[in-house]
Structure formats: C-alpha cells, structure tokens
PDB file of C-alpha atoms in Angstrom:
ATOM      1  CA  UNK A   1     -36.480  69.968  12.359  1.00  0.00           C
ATOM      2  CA  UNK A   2     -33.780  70.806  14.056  1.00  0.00           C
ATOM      3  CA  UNK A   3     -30.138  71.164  13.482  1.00  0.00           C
ATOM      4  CA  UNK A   4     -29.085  67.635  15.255  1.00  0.00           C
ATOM      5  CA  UNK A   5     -32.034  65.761  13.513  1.00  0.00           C
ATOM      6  CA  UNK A   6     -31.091  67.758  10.199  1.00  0.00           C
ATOM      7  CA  UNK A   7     -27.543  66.835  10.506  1.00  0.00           C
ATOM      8  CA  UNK A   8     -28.601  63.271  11.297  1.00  0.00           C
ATOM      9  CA  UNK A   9     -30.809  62.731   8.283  1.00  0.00           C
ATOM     10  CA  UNK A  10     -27.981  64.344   5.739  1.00  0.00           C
ATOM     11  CA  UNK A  11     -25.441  62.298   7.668  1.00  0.00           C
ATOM     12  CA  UNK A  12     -27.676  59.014   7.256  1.00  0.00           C
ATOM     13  CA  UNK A  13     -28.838  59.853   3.505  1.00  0.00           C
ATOM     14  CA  UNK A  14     -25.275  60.343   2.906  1.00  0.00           C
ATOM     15  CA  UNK A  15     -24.323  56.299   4.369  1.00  0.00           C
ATOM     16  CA  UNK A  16     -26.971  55.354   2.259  1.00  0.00           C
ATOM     17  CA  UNK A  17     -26.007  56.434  -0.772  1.00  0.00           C
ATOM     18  CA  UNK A  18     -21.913  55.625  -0.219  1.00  0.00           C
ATOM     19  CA  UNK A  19     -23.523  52.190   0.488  1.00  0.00           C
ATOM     20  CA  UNK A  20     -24.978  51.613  -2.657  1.00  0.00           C
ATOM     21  CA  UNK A  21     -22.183  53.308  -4.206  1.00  0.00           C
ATOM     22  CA  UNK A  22     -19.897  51.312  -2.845  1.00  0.00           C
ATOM     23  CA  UNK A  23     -22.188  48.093  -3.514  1.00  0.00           C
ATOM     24  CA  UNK A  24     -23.006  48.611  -6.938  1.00  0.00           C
ATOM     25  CA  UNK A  25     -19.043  48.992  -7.833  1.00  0.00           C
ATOM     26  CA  UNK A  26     -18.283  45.811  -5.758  1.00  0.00           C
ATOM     27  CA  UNK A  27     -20.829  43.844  -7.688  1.00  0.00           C
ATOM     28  CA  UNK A  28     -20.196  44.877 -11.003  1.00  0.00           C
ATOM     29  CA  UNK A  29     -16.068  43.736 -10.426  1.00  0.00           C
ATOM     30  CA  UNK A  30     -17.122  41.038  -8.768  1.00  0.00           C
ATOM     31  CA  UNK A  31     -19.532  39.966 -12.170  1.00  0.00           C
ATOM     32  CA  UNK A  32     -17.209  41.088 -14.408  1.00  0.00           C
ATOM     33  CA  UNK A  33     -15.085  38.321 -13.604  1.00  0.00           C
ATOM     34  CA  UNK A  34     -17.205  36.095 -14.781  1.00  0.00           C
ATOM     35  CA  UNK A  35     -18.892  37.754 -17.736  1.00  0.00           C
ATOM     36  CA  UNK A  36     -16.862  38.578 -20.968  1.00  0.00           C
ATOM     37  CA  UNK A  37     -18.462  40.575 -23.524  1.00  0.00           C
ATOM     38  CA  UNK A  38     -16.248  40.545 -26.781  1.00  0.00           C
ATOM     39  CA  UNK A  39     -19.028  41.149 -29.279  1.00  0.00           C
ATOM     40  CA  UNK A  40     -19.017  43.529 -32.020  1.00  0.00           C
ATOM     41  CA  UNK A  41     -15.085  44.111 -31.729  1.00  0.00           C
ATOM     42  CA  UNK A  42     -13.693  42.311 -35.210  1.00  0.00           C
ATOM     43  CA  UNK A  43     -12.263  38.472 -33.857  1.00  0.00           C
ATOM     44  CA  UNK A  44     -11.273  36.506 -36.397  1.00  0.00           C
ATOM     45  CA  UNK A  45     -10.182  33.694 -33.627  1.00  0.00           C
ATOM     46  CA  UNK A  46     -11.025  33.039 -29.996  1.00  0.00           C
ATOM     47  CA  UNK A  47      -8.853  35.230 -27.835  1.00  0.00           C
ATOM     48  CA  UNK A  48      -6.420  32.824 -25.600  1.00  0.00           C
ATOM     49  CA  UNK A  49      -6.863  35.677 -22.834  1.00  0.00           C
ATOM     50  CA  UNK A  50      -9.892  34.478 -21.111  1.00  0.00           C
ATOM     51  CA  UNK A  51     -10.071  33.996 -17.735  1.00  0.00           C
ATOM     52  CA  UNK A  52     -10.631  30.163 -16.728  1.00  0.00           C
ATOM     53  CA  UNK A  53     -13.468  31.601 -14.520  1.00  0.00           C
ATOM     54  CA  UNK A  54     -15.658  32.937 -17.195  1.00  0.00           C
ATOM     55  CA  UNK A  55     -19.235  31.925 -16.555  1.00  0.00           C
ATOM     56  CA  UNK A  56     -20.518  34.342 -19.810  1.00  0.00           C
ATOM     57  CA  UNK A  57     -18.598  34.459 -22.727  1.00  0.00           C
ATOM     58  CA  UNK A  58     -20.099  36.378 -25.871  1.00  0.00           C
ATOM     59  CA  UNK A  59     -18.475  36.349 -28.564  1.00  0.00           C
ATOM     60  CA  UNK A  60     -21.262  37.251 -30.915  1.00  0.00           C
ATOM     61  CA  UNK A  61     -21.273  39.349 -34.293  1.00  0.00           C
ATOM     62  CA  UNK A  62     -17.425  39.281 -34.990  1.00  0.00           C
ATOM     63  CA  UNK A  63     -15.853  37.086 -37.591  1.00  0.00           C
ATOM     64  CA  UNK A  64     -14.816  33.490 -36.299  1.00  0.00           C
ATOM     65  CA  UNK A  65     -14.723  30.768 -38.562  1.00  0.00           C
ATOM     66  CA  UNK A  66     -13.492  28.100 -36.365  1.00  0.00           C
ATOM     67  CA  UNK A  67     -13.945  26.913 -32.841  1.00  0.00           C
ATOM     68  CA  UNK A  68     -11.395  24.327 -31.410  1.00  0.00           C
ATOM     69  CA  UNK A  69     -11.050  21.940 -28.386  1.00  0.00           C
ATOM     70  CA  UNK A  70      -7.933  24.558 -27.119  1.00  0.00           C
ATOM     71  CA  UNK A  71     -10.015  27.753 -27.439  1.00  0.00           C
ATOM     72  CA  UNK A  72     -12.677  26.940 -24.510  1.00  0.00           C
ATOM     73  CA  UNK A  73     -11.776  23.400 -23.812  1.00  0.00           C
ATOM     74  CA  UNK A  74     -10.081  24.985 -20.225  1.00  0.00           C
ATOM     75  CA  UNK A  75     -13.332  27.196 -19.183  1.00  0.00           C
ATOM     76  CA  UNK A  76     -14.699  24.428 -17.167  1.00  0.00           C
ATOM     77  CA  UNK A  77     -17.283  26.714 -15.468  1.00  0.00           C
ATOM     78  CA  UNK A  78     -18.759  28.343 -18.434  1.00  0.00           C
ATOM     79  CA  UNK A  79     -22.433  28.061 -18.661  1.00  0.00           C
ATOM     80  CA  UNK A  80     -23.303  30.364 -21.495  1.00  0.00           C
ATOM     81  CA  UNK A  81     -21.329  30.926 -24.847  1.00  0.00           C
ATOM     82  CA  UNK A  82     -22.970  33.024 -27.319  1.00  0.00           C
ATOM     83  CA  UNK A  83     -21.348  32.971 -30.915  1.00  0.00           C
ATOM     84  CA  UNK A  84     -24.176  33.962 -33.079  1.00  0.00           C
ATOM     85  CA  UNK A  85     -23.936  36.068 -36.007  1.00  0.00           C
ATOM     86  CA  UNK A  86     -20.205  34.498 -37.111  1.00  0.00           C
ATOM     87  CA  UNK A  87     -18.858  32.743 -39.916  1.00  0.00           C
ATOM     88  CA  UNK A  88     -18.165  29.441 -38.320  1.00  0.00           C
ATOM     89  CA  UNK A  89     -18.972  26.750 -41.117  1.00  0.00           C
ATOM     90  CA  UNK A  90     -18.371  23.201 -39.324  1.00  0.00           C
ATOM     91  CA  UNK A  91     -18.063  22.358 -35.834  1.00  0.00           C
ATOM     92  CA  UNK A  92     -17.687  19.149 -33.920  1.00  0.00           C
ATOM     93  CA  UNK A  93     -19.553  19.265 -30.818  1.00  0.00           C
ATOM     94  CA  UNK A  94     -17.315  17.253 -28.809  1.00  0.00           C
ATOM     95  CA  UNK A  95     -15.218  20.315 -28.246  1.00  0.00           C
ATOM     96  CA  UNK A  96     -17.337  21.207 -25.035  1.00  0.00           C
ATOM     97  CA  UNK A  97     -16.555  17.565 -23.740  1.00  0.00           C
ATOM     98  CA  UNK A  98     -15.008  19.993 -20.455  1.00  0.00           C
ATOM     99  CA  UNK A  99     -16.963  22.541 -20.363  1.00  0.00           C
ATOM    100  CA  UNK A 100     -19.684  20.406 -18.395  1.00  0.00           C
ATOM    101  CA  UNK A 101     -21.452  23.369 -17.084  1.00  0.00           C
ATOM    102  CA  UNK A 102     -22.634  24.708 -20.343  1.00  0.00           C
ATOM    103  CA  UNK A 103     -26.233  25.301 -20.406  1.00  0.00           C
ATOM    104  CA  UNK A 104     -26.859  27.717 -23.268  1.00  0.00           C
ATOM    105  CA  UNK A 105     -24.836  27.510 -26.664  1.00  0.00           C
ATOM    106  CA  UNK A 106     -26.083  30.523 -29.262  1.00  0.00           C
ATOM    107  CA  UNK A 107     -24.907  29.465 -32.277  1.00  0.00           C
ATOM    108  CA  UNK A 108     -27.362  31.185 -34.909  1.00  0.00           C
ATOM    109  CA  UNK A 109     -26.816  33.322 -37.915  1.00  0.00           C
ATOM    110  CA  UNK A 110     -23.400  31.008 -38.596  1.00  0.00           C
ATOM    111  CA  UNK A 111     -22.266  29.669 -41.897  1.00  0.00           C
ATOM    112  CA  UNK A 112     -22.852  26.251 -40.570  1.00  0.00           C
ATOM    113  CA  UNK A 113     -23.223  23.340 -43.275  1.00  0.00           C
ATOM    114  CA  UNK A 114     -22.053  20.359 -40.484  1.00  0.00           C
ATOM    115  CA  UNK A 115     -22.316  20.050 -37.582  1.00  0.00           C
ATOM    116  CA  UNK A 116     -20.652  16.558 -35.501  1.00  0.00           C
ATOM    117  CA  UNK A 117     -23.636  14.614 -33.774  1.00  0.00           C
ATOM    118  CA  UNK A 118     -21.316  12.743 -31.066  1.00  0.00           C
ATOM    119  CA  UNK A 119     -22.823  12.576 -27.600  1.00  0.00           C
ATOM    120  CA  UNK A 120     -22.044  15.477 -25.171  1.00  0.00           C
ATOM    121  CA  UNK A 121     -22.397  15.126 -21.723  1.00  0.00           C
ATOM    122  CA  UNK A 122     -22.759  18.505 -20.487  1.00  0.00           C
ATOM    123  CA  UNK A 123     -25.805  20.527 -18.822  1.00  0.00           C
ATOM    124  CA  UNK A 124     -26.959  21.703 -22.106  1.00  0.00           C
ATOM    125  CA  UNK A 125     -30.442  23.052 -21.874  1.00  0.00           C
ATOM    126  CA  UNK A 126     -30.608  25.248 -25.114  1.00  0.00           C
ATOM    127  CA  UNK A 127     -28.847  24.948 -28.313  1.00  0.00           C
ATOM    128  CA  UNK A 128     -29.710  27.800 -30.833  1.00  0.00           C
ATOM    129  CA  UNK A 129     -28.583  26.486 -34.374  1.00  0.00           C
ATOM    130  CA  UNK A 130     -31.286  29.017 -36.372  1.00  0.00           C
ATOM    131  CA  UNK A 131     -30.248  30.845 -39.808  1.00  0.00           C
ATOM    132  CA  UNK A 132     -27.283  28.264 -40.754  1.00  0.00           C
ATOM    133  CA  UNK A 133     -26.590  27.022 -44.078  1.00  0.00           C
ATOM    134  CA  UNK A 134     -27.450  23.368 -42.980  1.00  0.00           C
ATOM    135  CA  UNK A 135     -28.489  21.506 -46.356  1.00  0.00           C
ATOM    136  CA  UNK A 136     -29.487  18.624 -43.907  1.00  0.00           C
ATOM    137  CA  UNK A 137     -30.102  18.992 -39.945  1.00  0.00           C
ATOM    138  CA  UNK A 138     -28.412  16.213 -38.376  1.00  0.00           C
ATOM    139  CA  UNK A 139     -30.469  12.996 -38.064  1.00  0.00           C
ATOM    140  CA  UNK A 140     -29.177  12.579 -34.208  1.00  0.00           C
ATOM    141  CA  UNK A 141     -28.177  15.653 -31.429  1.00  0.00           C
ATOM    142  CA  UNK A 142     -28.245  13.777 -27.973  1.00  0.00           C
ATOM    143  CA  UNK A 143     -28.562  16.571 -25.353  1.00  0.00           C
ATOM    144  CA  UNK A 144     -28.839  14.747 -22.198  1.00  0.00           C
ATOM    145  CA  UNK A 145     -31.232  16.811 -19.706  1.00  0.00           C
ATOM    146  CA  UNK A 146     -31.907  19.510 -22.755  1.00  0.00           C
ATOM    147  CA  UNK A 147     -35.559  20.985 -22.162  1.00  0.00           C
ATOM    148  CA  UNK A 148     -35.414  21.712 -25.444  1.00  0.00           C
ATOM    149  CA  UNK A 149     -33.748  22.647 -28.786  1.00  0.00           C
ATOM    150  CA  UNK A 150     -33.887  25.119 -31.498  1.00  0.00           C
ATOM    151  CA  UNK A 151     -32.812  24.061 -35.291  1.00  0.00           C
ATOM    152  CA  UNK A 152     -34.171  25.129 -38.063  1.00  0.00           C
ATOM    153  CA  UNK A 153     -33.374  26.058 -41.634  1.00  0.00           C
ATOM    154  CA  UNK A 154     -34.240  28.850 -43.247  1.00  0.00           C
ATOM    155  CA  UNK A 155     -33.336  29.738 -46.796  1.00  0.00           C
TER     156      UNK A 155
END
C-alpha cells in the first residue's frame, strides 16, 4: 500500500472505532436513565431518589419489609420491578394502581404470608410470587392481559 491509502485506512479505522466509542457511552447514559440497579447494597426501605423515568428498577436481595403506595406509586413508566430475595411479609397489590406500565413484578424468595387480591389494571404479564411463606395462595389474582403467572409454595 501506499502511504495515502495507509494513512487513509488508519485514519478510517480510527472514525470507526471513536464511533463506537462514542456510541457505546451515549447508549449506556442514555439506558441508565431508565434502569436502576440497587441490588445487593443493604435497603431497608425504598429509596425516595428515583427518577420518575425509571423503566427498570431492581431492588432485589437487600432487606425491605414493606412496599407502599408513596414509594413507586409516581414511576408511572416502570415496566419491570424486581424485589426478590427481601423480607417483605404482606403487600396489597393495589399499590401499582399508577404504575400502569408494569409488566414484570419479581417478587420471590419474600417473607410473604398475604398478599391483597384487589383487581389491578396494569400491563402485568408476569408475577413471580415463588419461595414465600404463603400458608394459603390467594383464591383470586385478576391480572388482566397476564400470559401467565407463577405462585407456588414451597416449604
């Protein structure tokens, strides 16, 4: 090759990669708006922080006992909220009467013994209530639009 093709190839290669470079970081800020990992870091409570453009929020293996209407209530666009491995014993469902977009609630490996069976009237497509302490399931969960549902009790 010669020194003007050489110099056009390096000079190319080196678009290319500041390209993706410069893609990948723009894509991972613009995400991270949206998806909140606080797992594994030692909540006791939902943080009041939380953007109210959250899309992915999980909260999994920390130690939150309670979920309430004001903790999530104002994250109208989240559609995933994973709180597995917890210590939340009761919860009424109701509380996601805003968040309307929710599609996936992880709510496995809880101390669950109750859970509220009121309607909801979100997108919920998958509701993970495995590895509770349920000594009944409830008799009635209306998901309207669910594909399906995962409950059971193991002892």
């Amino acid at each position: 090759m010669t020194k003007g093709k050489e110099s056009a190839v390096r000079n190319l290669h080196f678009v290319y990669i500041l390209t993706l470079v410069f893609g990948t970081i723009i894509h991972f800020s613009d995400e991270s708006e949206f998806v909140v990992d606080m797992s594994k870091i030692g909540l006791i409570r939902v943080r009041k922080d939380l953007s109210p453009k959250t899309k992915v929020l999980d909260m999994s293996q920390n130690y939150i006992s309670e979920l309430h209407l004001s903790d999530i209530g104002f994250l109208s666009g989240l559609k995933v909220l994973r709180l597995s491995h917890n210590r939340i014993q009761y919860l009424d469902i109701s509380i996601f009467k805003f968040n309307q977009d929710l599609e996936y609630l992880d709510l496995s490996h809880n101390w669950l013994q109750k859970i509220s069976c009121h309607p909801i009237t979100t997108s919920l497509k998958h509701l993970d209530l495995s590895f509770n302490d349920f000594d009944a399931l409830p008799i009635y969960v209306y998901l309207p639009g669910s594909r399906f549902l995962i409950s059971t009790i193991t002892e």
